[in-house]
Coordinates of C-alpha atoms in Angstrom, one line a residue:
Chain A
X257 CA -24.0 -13.1 10.7
X258 CA -24.0 -12.8 14.5
X259 CA -20.7 -14.8 14.7
X260 CA -19.2 -12.6 12.0
X261 CA -20.2 -9.5 13.9
X262 CA -18.9 -11.0 17.1
X263 CA -15.5 -11.8 15.5
X264 CA -15.3 -8.3 14.1
X265 CA -16.0 -6.7 17.4
X266 CA -13.4 -8.9 19.1
X267 CA -10.9 -7.8 16.6
X268 CA -11.9 -4.2 17.2
X269 CA -11.2 -4.7 20.9
X270 CA -7.9 -6.5 20.1
X271 CA -6.8 -3.5 18.0
X272 CA -7.8 -1.0 20.6
X273 CA -5.9 -2.8 23.3
X274 CA -2.8 -3.1 21.0
X275 CA -3.1 0.6 20.2
X276 CA -3.4 1.6 23.8
X277 CA -0.7 -0.6 25.2
X278 CA 1.7 0.4 22.4
X279 CA 1.4 4.0 23.7
X280 CA 0.2 5.4 20.4
X281 CA -3.0 6.6 22.1
X282 CA -0.8 9.1 24.0
X283 CA -0.5 11.3 20.9
X284 CA -4.3 11.6 20.7
X285 CA -4.6 12.2 24.4
X286 CA -1.9 14.9 24.3
X287 CA -3.5 16.6 21.3
X288 CA -6.9 16.5 22.9
X289 CA -5.5 18.1 26.1
X290 CA -3.7 20.8 24.2
X291 CA -6.8 21.5 22.1
X292 CA -9.0 21.7 25.2
X293 CA -6.5 24.0 26.9
X294 CA -6.2 26.4 24.0
X295 CA -9.8 26.4 22.7
X296 CA -12.2 25.4 25.4
X297 CA -10.7 26.4 28.7
X298 CA -12.7 29.1 30.4
X299 CA -11.0 32.4 29.6
X300 CA -13.7 35.1 30.1
X301 CA -17.2 33.9 29.3
X302 CA -18.9 30.7 28.4
X303 CA -18.4 29.7 24.7
X304 CA -21.5 29.8 22.5
X305 CA -22.7 26.4 20.9
X306 CA -21.5 27.4 17.4
X307 CA -18.0 28.0 18.6
X308 CA -18.0 24.6 20.5
X309 CA -19.2 22.6 17.5
X310 CA -17.1 24.3 14.9
X311 CA -13.8 24.0 16.7
X312 CA -14.5 20.5 17.9
X313 CA -15.7 19.4 14.5
X314 CA -12.5 20.5 12.8
X315 CA -10.3 19.1 15.6
X316 CA -12.1 15.7 15.5
X317 CA -11.7 15.5 11.7
X318 CA -7.9 16.3 12.0
X319 CA -7.6 13.8 14.9
X320 CA -9.5 11.0 13.1
X321 CA -7.3 11.6 10.0
X322 CA -4.2 10.9 12.2
X323 CA -5.9 8.0 14.0
X324 CA -7.0 6.4 10.8
X325 CA -3.5 6.6 9.3
X326 CA -2.0 5.1 12.5
X327 CA -4.5 2.2 12.8
X328 CA -4.5 1.4 9.1
X329 CA -0.7 1.3 9.3
X330 CA -1.0 -1.0 12.4
X331 CA -3.1 -3.3 10.2
X332 CA -0.7 -3.2 7.4
X333 CA 2.0 -5.3 9.1
X334 CA 2.9 -9.0 8.8
X335 CA 1.3 -9.7 12.1
X336 CA -2.0 -9.4 10.3
X337 CA -1.4 -12.7 8.4
X338 CA -2.1 -14.7 11.6
X339 CA -5.4 -13.0 12.0
X340 CA -6.4 -13.2 8.4
X341 CA -5.7 -16.9 8.4
X342 CA -8.5 -17.2 10.9
X343 CA -12.2 -16.9 10.5
X344 CA -12.1 -13.1 10.9
X345 CA -11.4 -12.9 7.2
X346 CA -10.8 -9.8 5.1
X347 CA -14.1 -8.1 5.8
X348 CA -13.8 -8.5 9.5
X349 CA -10.2 -7.4 9.5
X350 CA -10.9 -4.1 7.6
X351 CA -14.1 -3.4 9.5
X352 CA -12.4 -4.1 12.8
X353 CA -9.7 -1.6 12.0
X354 CA -12.3 1.0 10.9
X355 CA -14.4 0.5 14.0
X356 CA -11.3 0.9 16.2
X357 CA -10.7 4.3 14.6
X358 CA -14.3 5.3 15.2
X359 CA -14.2 4.1 18.8
X360 CA -11.1 6.3 19.5
X361 CA -12.7 9.3 17.8
X362 CA -16.0 8.9 19.7
X363 CA -14.2 8.4 23.0
X364 CA -12.1 11.5 22.6
X365 CA -15.2 13.5 21.6
X366 CA -16.9 12.3 24.7
X367 CA -13.9 13.3 26.7
X368 CA -13.9 16.8 25.3
X369 CA -17.6 17.2 25.8
X370 CA -17.4 16.0 29.4
X371 CA -14.5 18.2 30.2
X372 CA -16.3 21.2 28.6
X373 CA -19.5 20.4 30.5
X374 CA -17.5 20.2 33.8
X375 CA -15.1 23.1 33.4
X376 CA -16.6 25.5 30.9
X377 CA -20.2 24.7 30.1
X378 CA -21.4 25.9 26.7
X379 CA -23.9 28.7 27.0
X380 CA -27.5 27.5 26.5
X381 CA -26.6 24.0 25.2
X382 CA -29.0 21.4 26.4
X383 CA -28.5 17.6 26.1
X384 CA -30.9 17.6 23.2
X385 CA -28.9 20.4 21.5
X386 CA -25.7 18.6 22.1
X387 CA -27.1 15.4 20.6
X388 CA -28.4 17.4 17.6
X389 CA -25.0 18.8 16.9
X390 CA -23.1 15.7 17.8
X391 CA -24.9 13.4 15.3
X392 CA -23.8 15.1 12.1
X393 CA -20.4 15.9 13.6
X394 CA -19.6 12.2 14.3
X395 CA -21.2 11.1 11.0
X396 CA -18.6 13.3 9.3
X397 CA -15.9 11.6 11.3
X398 CA -17.3 8.2 10.2
X399 CA -17.4 9.5 6.6
X400 CA -13.8 10.7 6.7
X401 CA -12.6 7.5 8.3
X402 CA -14.4 5.4 5.7
X403 CA -12.7 7.4 3.0
X404 CA -9.3 6.9 4.7
X405 CA -9.9 3.2 5.0
X406 CA -10.6 3.1 1.3
X407 CA -7.4 5.0 0.7
X408 CA -5.2 2.7 2.8
X409 CA -2.3 1.2 0.9
X410 CA -3.4 -2.3 1.8
X411 CA -6.8 -1.6 0.3
X412 CA -6.2 0.3 -2.9
X413 CA -3.1 0.2 -5.1
X414 CA -1.2 3.5 -5.6
X415 CA -2.6 4.2 -9.0
X416 CA -6.2 3.9 -7.7
X417 CA -5.4 6.1 -4.7
X418 CA -3.9 8.8 -7.0
X419 CA -7.1 8.7 -9.1
X420 CA -9.3 9.2 -6.0
X421 CA -7.1 12.0 -4.8
X422 CA -7.3 13.6 -8.3
X423 CA -11.1 13.4 -8.2
X424 CA -11.1 15.0 -4.8
X425 CA -8.8 17.7 -6.0
X426 CA -11.1 18.4 -8.9
X427 CA -14.1 18.6 -6.5
X428 CA -12.2 21.2 -4.5
X429 CA -10.7 23.0 -7.4
X430 CA -13.1 25.9 -6.9
X431 CA -11.5 26.6 -3.5
X432 CA -8.0 25.5 -4.5
X433 CA -7.7 27.6 -7.7
X434 CA -8.2 31.3 -7.1
X435 CA -10.6 33.4 -9.2
X436 CA -7.9 35.2 -11.0
X437 CA -6.2 32.0 -12.0
X438 CA -9.5 30.5 -13.1
X439 CA -10.2 33.7 -15.2
X440 CA -6.9 33.2 -16.9
X441 CA -7.7 29.7 -18.1
X442 CA -9.2 29.2 -21.6
X443 CA -13.0 29.3 -21.6
X444 CA -13.6 25.7 -22.6
X445 CA -11.3 24.5 -19.9
X446 CA -13.1 26.5 -17.3
X447 CA -16.4 25.1 -18.5
X448 CA -15.1 21.5 -18.4
X449 CA -13.7 22.1 -15.0
X450 CA -16.9 23.5 -13.8
X451 CA -18.9 20.5 -14.9
X452 CA -16.3 18.1 -13.4
X453 CA -16.4 20.0 -10.2
X454 CA -20.2 19.8 -10.0
X455 CA -20.1 16.1 -10.6
X456 CA -17.3 15.2 -8.2
X457 CA -18.2 17.6 -5.5
X458 CA -21.7 16.2 -5.3
X459 CA -20.6 13.2 -3.2
X460 CA -19.0 15.7 -0.8
X461 CA -22.3 17.6 -0.2
X462 CA -23.4 15.4 2.7
X463 CA -20.1 16.2 4.5
X464 CA -20.4 20.0 4.0
X465 CA -24.1 20.2 4.8
X466 CA -23.4 17.9 7.8
X467 CA -20.9 20.4 9.1
X468 CA -23.4 23.2 8.7
X469 CA -26.1 21.1 10.4
X470 CA -23.8 20.5 13.4
X471 CA -23.5 24.3 13.8
X472 CA -27.1 25.2 13.2
X473 CA -28.7 22.1 14.8
X474 CA -31.8 23.0 12.8
X475 CA -33.6 19.9 11.7
X476 CA -36.6 21.6 10.2
X477 CA -37.7 20.9 6.6
X478 CA -35.6 18.3 4.8
X479 CA -32.6 18.7 7.1
X480 CA -33.2 15.2 8.4
X481 CA -32.0 13.9 5.0
X482 CA -28.5 15.2 5.7
X483 CA -27.5 12.7 8.4
X484 CA -29.1 10.0 6.2
X485 CA -27.0 11.1 3.3
X486 CA -23.9 11.2 5.5
X487 CA -24.7 7.6 6.7
X488 CA -25.4 6.4 3.2
X489 CA -22.2 7.8 1.8
X490 CA -20.3 6.3 4.7
X491 CA -21.8 2.9 4.0
X492 CA -21.0 3.3 0.3
X493 CA -17.4 4.2 0.9
X494 CA -17.0 1.3 3.3
X495 CA -18.6 -1.1 0.9
X496 CA -16.2 0.1 -1.8
X497 CA -13.2 -0.4 0.6
X498 CA -14.4 -3.9 1.5
X499 CA -14.9 -4.8 -2.1
X500 CA -11.4 -3.5 -3.0
X501 CA -9.7 -5.2 -0.1
X502 CA -11.5 -8.5 -0.9
X503 CA -9.9 -8.5 -4.3
X504 CA -6.5 -7.2 -3.3
X505 CA -3.5 -9.4 -3.1
X506 CA -2.4 -9.1 0.5
X507 CA 1.3 -8.3 0.8
X508 CA 1.7 -6.5 4.1
X509 CA 4.4 -3.9 4.0
X510 CA 4.7 -2.4 7.5
X511 CA 7.5 -3.2 9.9
Chain B
X147 CA -9.1 -36.7 -1.0
X148 CA -5.8 -34.9 -1.1
X149 CA -5.3 -32.1 1.4
X150 CA -3.6 -30.0 -1.3
X151 CA -4.1 -30.3 -5.0
X152 CA -2.3 -27.9 -7.3
X153 CA -2.4 -28.1 -11.1
X154 CA -0.4 -26.0 -13.5
X155 CA -0.1 -23.0 -11.1
X156 CA 1.4 -19.8 -12.2
X157 CA 2.2 -16.8 -10.1
X158 CA 4.1 -13.7 -10.9
X159 CA 4.8 -10.3 -9.3
X160 CA 5.2 -7.3 -11.4
X161 CA 6.1 -9.4 -14.4
X162 CA 8.6 -11.6 -12.5
X163 CA 7.6 -15.2 -12.6
X164 CA 7.8 -17.0 -9.3
X165 CA 5.7 -20.1 -10.0
X166 CA 5.6 -21.5 -13.5
X167 CA 3.3 -24.5 -14.0
X168 CA 3.6 -26.0 -10.5
X169 CA 1.9 -29.4 -10.0
X170 CA 1.7 -30.8 -6.5
X171 CA -0.4 -33.1 -4.4
X172 CA -0.3 -33.6 -0.7
X173 CA -2.2 -36.6 0.7
X174 CA -4.1 -36.1 3.9
X175 CA -2.2 -37.3 7.0
X176 CA 1.2 -37.0 5.3
X177 CA 4.0 -34.6 6.1
X178 CA 5.2 -32.9 2.9
X179 CA 8.4 -30.9 2.8
X180 CA 8.9 -28.3 0.2
X181 CA 12.5 -27.7 -0.3
X182 CA 14.0 -24.8 -2.3
X183 CA 16.5 -22.1 -2.2
X184 CA 15.6 -18.6 -0.8
X185 CA 13.3 -16.8 -3.2
X186 CA 12.2 -20.0 -5.0
X187 CA 8.5 -19.3 -4.2
X188 CA 7.9 -21.4 -1.1
X189 CA 6.4 -18.6 0.9
X190 CA 4.5 -17.4 -2.1
X191 CA 2.9 -20.9 -2.4
X192 CA 1.9 -20.9 1.2
X193 CA 0.3 -17.5 0.8
X194 CA -1.5 -18.8 -2.2
X195 CA -2.8 -21.7 -0.2
X196 CA -4.0 -19.4 2.5
X197 CA -5.8 -17.1 0.0
X198 CA -3.6 -14.1 0.7
X199 CA -2.5 -14.2 -2.9
X200 CA -4.3 -15.3 -6.1
X201 CA -2.8 -17.4 -8.8
X202 CA -2.4 -15.9 -12.3
X203 CA -3.3 -19.3 -13.8
X204 CA -4.0 -22.9 -12.7
X205 CA -6.1 -24.6 -10.2
X206 CA -5.6 -24.9 -6.5
X207 CA -7.7 -26.9 -4.1
X208 CA -7.2 -27.1 -0.4
X209 CA -9.1 -29.6 1.8
X210 CA -11.3 -30.3 -1.2
X211 CA -12.3 -26.7 -1.7
X212 CA -11.5 -24.3 -4.6
X213 CA -13.0 -21.4 -2.6
X214 CA -10.3 -20.9 0.0
X215 CA -12.5 -18.7 2.1
X216 CA -14.5 -21.9 3.0
X217 CA -11.4 -23.5 4.6
X218 CA -10.4 -20.5 6.6
X219 CA -10.0 -21.6 10.2
X220 CA -9.4 -25.2 9.2
X221 CA -5.8 -24.4 8.5
X222 CA -3.1 -23.7 11.1
X223 CA -0.5 -21.4 9.9
X224 CA 3.0 -20.8 11.3
X225 CA 4.6 -17.9 9.4
X226 CA 8.3 -17.6 8.7
X227 CA 9.0 -14.4 10.4
X228 CA 8.5 -14.0 14.1
X229 CA 6.1 -11.1 13.9
X230 CA 3.5 -11.2 16.7
X231 CA 1.6 -8.6 18.6
X232 CA 4.1 -8.1 21.3
X233 CA 2.0 -6.0 23.7
X234 CA 0.0 -9.1 24.8
X235 CA 0.9 -11.8 27.1
X236 CA 1.1 -15.3 25.7
X237 CA -2.2 -16.3 27.2
X238 CA -4.0 -13.2 26.2
X239 CA -2.7 -13.5 22.6
X240 CA -3.9 -17.1 22.2
X241 CA -7.2 -16.3 23.8
X242 CA -7.8 -13.5 21.2
X243 CA -6.7 -15.7 18.4
X244 CA -9.0 -18.4 19.6
X245 CA -11.9 -16.0 19.7
X246 CA -11.1 -15.1 16.0
X247 CA -11.7 -18.8 15.3
X248 CA -15.1 -18.8 17.0
X249 CA -13.8 -20.4 20.2
X250 CA -15.1 -19.1 23.5
X251 CA -15.6 -19.8 27.2
X252 CA -14.1 -22.6 29.2
X253 CA -13.4 -24.6 26.0
X254 CA -11.1 -21.8 24.8
X255 CA -9.5 -21.4 28.2
X256 CA -8.8 -25.1 28.3
X257 CA -7.4 -25.2 24.8
X258 CA -5.1 -22.2 25.5
X259 CA -3.8 -23.8 28.7
X260 CA -3.3 -27.2 26.9
X261 CA -1.4 -25.7 24.0
X262 CA 0.8 -23.5 26.2
X263 CA 1.6 -26.6 28.2
X264 CA 2.3 -28.6 25.1
X265 CA 4.9 -26.1 23.9
X266 CA 6.4 -25.6 27.3
X267 CA 5.2 -22.0 27.8
X268 CA 2.9 -22.4 30.8
X269 CA 5.4 -20.7 33.1
X270 CA 5.7 -17.7 30.7
X271 CA 2.0 -17.6 29.8
X272 CA 1.4 -14.3 31.6
X273 CA 4.5 -12.5 30.4
X274 CA 4.3 -10.1 27.6
X275 CA 5.5 -11.4 24.2
X276 CA 8.0 -8.6 24.0
X277 CA 10.0 -10.4 26.7
X278 CA 10.0 -13.8 24.9
X279 CA 13.1 -15.1 23.2
X280 CA 13.0 -16.1 19.5
X281 CA 12.6 -19.7 20.4
X282 CA 9.7 -19.0 22.8
X283 CA 8.0 -16.9 20.1
X284 CA 8.3 -19.7 17.6
X285 CA 6.9 -22.2 20.2
X286 CA 4.0 -19.8 20.7
X287 CA 3.7 -19.8 16.9
X288 CA 3.2 -23.5 17.0
X289 CA 0.7 -23.2 19.8
X290 CA -1.4 -20.7 17.9
X291 CA -1.3 -22.8 14.8
X292 CA -2.7 -25.8 16.7
X293 CA -5.2 -23.8 18.8
X294 CA -8.3 -24.4 16.7
X295 CA -7.4 -28.1 16.1
X296 CA -6.9 -27.5 12.3
X297 CA -7.2 -30.1 9.6
X298 CA -3.9 -29.1 8.1
X299 CA -0.8 -27.1 9.1
X300 CA 1.1 -24.8 6.8
X301 CA 4.6 -24.2 8.3
X302 CA 7.0 -21.7 6.7
X303 CA 10.7 -22.0 7.6
X304 CA 10.1 -23.1 11.2
X305 CA 13.7 -22.9 12.4
X306 CA 14.8 -19.9 10.5
X307 CA 16.8 -17.5 12.6
X308 CA 16.9 -19.7 15.7
X309 CA 20.0 -20.8 17.6
X310 CA 20.8 -24.6 17.6
X311 CA 19.0 -25.1 20.9
X312 CA 15.9 -23.3 19.6
X313 CA 16.0 -25.3 16.4
X314 CA 16.2 -28.5 18.3
X315 CA 13.2 -27.6 20.4
X316 CA 11.1 -26.7 17.4
X317 CA 12.1 -29.8 15.5
X318 CA 11.1 -31.9 18.6
X319 CA 7.7 -30.2 18.7
X320 CA 7.1 -30.7 15.0
X321 CA 8.2 -34.3 15.5
X322 CA 5.5 -34.7 18.1
X323 CA 2.9 -33.3 15.6
X324 CA 4.0 -35.8 13.1
X325 CA 3.5 -38.6 15.5
X326 CA -0.1 -37.3 16.2
X327 CA -0.9 -37.7 12.5
X328 CA -1.3 -34.1 11.4
X329 CA -1.3 -33.2 7.8
X330 CA 1.7 -30.9 7.5
X331 CA 3.0 -28.8 4.6
X332 CA 6.4 -27.6 5.5
X333 CA 8.4 -25.1 3.5
X334 CA 12.1 -25.0 4.3
X335 CA 15.6 -24.8 2.9
X336 CA 17.1 -26.9 5.7
X337 CA 17.7 -30.5 4.7
X338 CA 17.7 -31.8 8.2
X339 CA 14.1 -30.7 8.8
X340 CA 13.1 -32.7 5.7
X341 CA 15.1 -35.7 6.9
X342 CA 13.6 -35.7 10.3
X343 CA 10.0 -34.8 9.7
X344 CA 8.8 -35.5 6.2
X345 CA 7.3 -38.4 4.3
X346 CA 7.7 -36.8 1.0
X347 CA 9.9 -34.0 -0.2
X348 CA 9.4 -31.8 -3.3
X349 CA 12.2 -29.6 -4.6
X350 CA 10.9 -26.3 -5.9
X351 CA 13.2 -24.8 -8.4
X352 CA 12.7 -22.4 -11.3
X353 CA 9.0 -22.1 -10.4
X354 CA 8.3 -25.8 -10.8
X355 CA 8.5 -29.0 -8.8
X356 CA 11.9 -30.2 -10.1
X357 CA 11.9 -33.4 -8.0
X358 CA 9.7 -35.3 -5.7
X359 CA 11.1 -38.1 -3.5
X360 CA 9.8 -40.4 -0.8
X361 CA 12.0 -39.5 2.1
X362 CA 12.1 -43.1 3.6
X363 CA 13.9 -44.3 0.4
X364 CA 16.6 -41.8 1.3
X365 CA 16.9 -43.2 4.8
X366 CA 18.7 -46.4 3.8
X367 CA 22.3 -46.7 4.9
X368 CA 24.6 -44.3 3.1
X369 CA 26.2 -45.5 0.0
X370 CA 29.5 -45.3 1.8
X371 CA 30.1 -45.2 5.6
X372 CA 33.1 -44.5 7.8
X373 CA 33.7 -46.2 11.1
X374 CA 35.9 -44.6 13.7
X375 CA 37.4 -47.0 16.3
X376 CA 39.3 -46.6 19.5
X377 CA 41.9 -49.1 18.3
X378 CA 42.3 -51.9 15.9
X379 CA 44.7 -54.8 15.6
X380 CA 46.4 -55.8 12.3
X381 CA 44.8 -59.2 12.6
X382 CA 41.3 -57.7 12.8
X383 CA 42.1 -55.5 9.8
X384 CA 43.1 -58.5 7.8
X385 CA 39.9 -60.3 8.9
X386 CA 37.8 -57.4 7.8
X387 CA 39.5 -57.1 4.5
X388 CA 38.6 -60.7 3.8
X389 CA 34.9 -59.9 4.2
X390 CA 34.8 -57.8 1.0
X391 CA 37.0 -55.6 -1.1
X392 CA 34.6 -52.8 -0.1
X393 CA 36.1 -52.8 3.4
X394 CA 39.2 -50.6 3.6
X395 CA 41.1 -49.9 6.8
X396 CA 43.3 -46.9 7.4
X397 CA 44.7 -46.4 10.9
X398 CA 41.7 -46.4 13.3
X399 CA 39.2 -45.8 10.5
X400 CA 37.3 -48.3 8.4
X401 CA 35.6 -47.2 5.2
X402 CA 32.8 -49.2 3.7
X403 CA 32.5 -48.3 0.1
X404 CA 30.1 -49.2 -1.3
X405 CA 28.2 -49.9 1.9
X406 CA 25.2 -52.2 2.3
X407 CA 23.2 -53.2 5.3
X408 CA 24.6 -56.8 5.1
X409 CA 28.2 -55.7 4.9
X410 CA 27.7 -53.1 7.6
X411 CA 26.2 -55.8 9.9
X412 CA 29.1 -58.2 9.2
X413 CA 31.7 -55.6 10.0
X414 CA 30.0 -54.4 13.1
X415 CA 29.6 -58.0 14.3
X416 CA 33.3 -58.7 13.7
X417 CA 34.2 -55.5 15.7
X418 CA 31.9 -56.4 18.6
X419 CA 33.2 -60.0 18.7
X420 CA 36.7 -58.5 19.0
X421 CA 35.6 -56.1 21.7
X422 CA 36.7 -53.1 19.7
X423 CA 35.1 -49.8 21.0
X424 CA 33.3 -48.0 18.1
X425 CA 33.5 -44.2 18.4
X426 CA 31.3 -43.4 15.4
X427 CA 29.6 -44.7 12.3
X428 CA 28.8 -42.0 9.8
X429 CA 27.4 -42.0 6.3
X430 CA 29.8 -40.4 3.9
X431 CA 27.1 -39.1 1.6
X432 CA 23.7 -37.6 2.0
X433 CA 21.4 -38.6 -0.9
X434 CA 18.9 -35.7 -0.4
X435 CA 21.7 -33.1 -0.3
X436 CA 23.2 -34.6 -3.5
X437 CA 19.8 -34.5 -5.3
X438 CA 19.1 -31.0 -4.1
X439 CA 22.5 -29.7 -5.2
X440 CA 22.1 -31.4 -8.5
X441 CA 18.7 -29.7 -9.0
X442 CA 19.8 -26.2 -8.1
X443 CA 22.9 -26.6 -10.2
X444 CA 20.8 -27.7 -13.1
X445 CA 22.7 -31.0 -13.5
X446 CA 21.1 -34.0 -15.2
X447 CA 19.6 -36.6 -12.8
X448 CA 21.1 -39.9 -11.9
X449 CA 18.0 -41.9 -11.3
X450 CA 19.9 -45.1 -10.6
X451 CA 21.7 -43.4 -7.7
X452 CA 18.6 -41.8 -6.3
X453 CA 16.2 -44.7 -6.4
X454 CA 18.0 -48.0 -6.5
X455 CA 18.5 -49.7 -3.1
X456 CA 22.0 -49.8 -1.8
X457 CA 22.3 -53.5 -2.4
X458 CA 22.3 -52.8 -6.2
X459 CA 25.7 -51.1 -6.0
X460 CA 27.9 -54.0 -5.2
X461 CA 31.2 -54.9 -6.8
X462 CA 32.0 -58.4 -7.8
X463 CA 32.7 -60.5 -4.8
X464 CA 30.8 -58.4 -2.4
X465 CA 28.7 -60.5 0.0
X466 CA 25.5 -58.7 -1.0
X467 CA 26.1 -59.3 -4.7
X468 CA 24.7 -62.8 -4.7
X469 CA 21.7 -62.0 -2.5
X470 CA 20.7 -58.7 -4.1
X471 CA 21.5 -59.1 -7.8
X472 CA 18.5 -59.6 -10.0
X473 CA 18.4 -62.7 -12.2
X474 CA 20.4 -62.3 -15.3
X475 CA 18.5 -61.0 -18.3
X476 CA 19.2 -61.6 -21.9
X477 CA 21.4 -58.7 -22.9
X478 CA 21.1 -57.1 -26.3
X479 CA 23.5 -54.2 -25.7
X480 CA 21.4 -52.5 -22.9
X481 CA 23.3 -50.1 -20.7
X482 CA 24.1 -51.0 -17.2
X483 CA 21.6 -48.4 -16.0
X484 CA 18.8 -50.1 -18.0
X485 CA 19.7 -53.4 -16.6
X486 CA 19.8 -52.2 -13.1
X487 CA 16.4 -50.5 -13.3
X488 CA 14.9 -53.6 -15.0
X489 CA 13.4 -51.4 -17.8
X490 CA 12.6 -52.5 -21.3
X491 CA 14.6 -51.0 -24.2
X492 CA 14.4 -47.3 -24.8
X493 CA 13.4 -46.2 -21.3
X494 CA 16.7 -45.7 -19.8
X495 CA 18.2 -42.2 -19.4
X496 CA 17.9 -39.2 -17.3
X497 CA 14.7 -39.1 -15.3
X498 CA 12.1 -36.7 -16.6
X499 CA 10.1 -34.8 -14.1
X500 CA 7.1 -37.0 -14.3
X501 CA 9.1 -40.1 -13.5
X502 CA 10.8 -38.3 -10.7
X503 CA 7.5 -37.3 -9.2
X504 CA 6.3 -40.9 -9.0

């Protein structure tokens, strides 16, 4: 177990070094700089905590989406055969790629936080408050990255990916389909859609409530269950990705 | 225990059959060459052996294990395409790959240095792989395959895409591995690689093992040979013609057809005694190439030509005829082929696949 973890971490470092030396990291660094300049540079007064966490949370999600896609594509190249033929194995390979995405997302978040603290401190935000908002924010990043690892072409075949996307679309159908359009649909269809939306949006609850928790930083009552739910869902998605990858025929497609 | 045991293996992609009932065994310590045209399934088979792909049907055992995850790390793999992580130096890359095989510390550093030295890359060890030539990358590929001292090597088209000098280097390195007693499974479509490196060759065609041949049996003198000389006198030509009707002179060339070791030795002795400079002695046929071409053209086999020693093909009056001919058997109308193979009635004919594999 310790050896397996060590191999996975070594592969994570290997991927990060490759990602950095290839220059791909420059895209993230440039995006982060632009984001900071537009949204967090001191214009007039210090930003409130809600503003900081909401803008950074959305930016981090968008950035981790890009980083996940880039790193999964990096893993989906024939170079990977040499690594998979070693003791790293399939689980270590996929986990290593996933951890590399997380490492980049966390590092850039740390960079944004540090730059904000230095050049434009958030009004009234203590270290404890920062940690309270950061935990659900980064758990959401981990959750999205796990979903994207599952959706990588080397993990799930196209048909399965389309199915997952369809389920996500149903879950979001309340937001995607406007009220007027919904009213125009036949009654039974609306009812079925409503039931499906309830079922398929339930797994997304930890993500949405996690976002709210990052803004409120209020852990009273049962709010502590939210990060736990985020973490559990992340583990569930990762387990599903590892299960699918372990059974997949490996035919790397990238150049 | 065999290093590789494959029984009735089937593999298809999207309904297209690649392997169709493949049976194959590779003994430990041997060098097995898998020959086949492009697209015949050689790389697919290697990926099946590494567990990247799964068979549709059949059994596959590697180093005694059905569960290929258990032999991960005990197999060195040299892929066909020169695709490496080019942003690392040679030393860094090998160090990481060693770490992925549970190597660490001074032992890893020593193994990396040893393997870089063995493949002649010590001087380029701290250069980025992006600056390596194709030949250097392939040598690095051999180093990484050997790094964790594997029990078996799977090598896919080792000289593909290399220039002649690069090919020579790689063949020399593989020749050294052969001398060290490694079990090697080599997929290729180059006959020279088989000739130089392998103990046994299997020809993969139409998803099955169409032929399996012991390579040393193919290394006997060619069934015909051509000697090129600096000059030759008419007297010497006449002397050589008296040795056997199989010796035919034409200008400065002497053809031995059919050729045998004894006849070849006699002719060479006569030429040396007469102080005639020999420019070259070349076989005029390549048995492996003939067998391979016959298989891929779907022609029936000529087992007598493939398996009988050269001494069997001697015309009357040939010096080898008396020494090599088997004792006369009572003939009851057997074909010449049956006679030559020394088989009982009813067994002559084109070789079936089972016979060919033995």
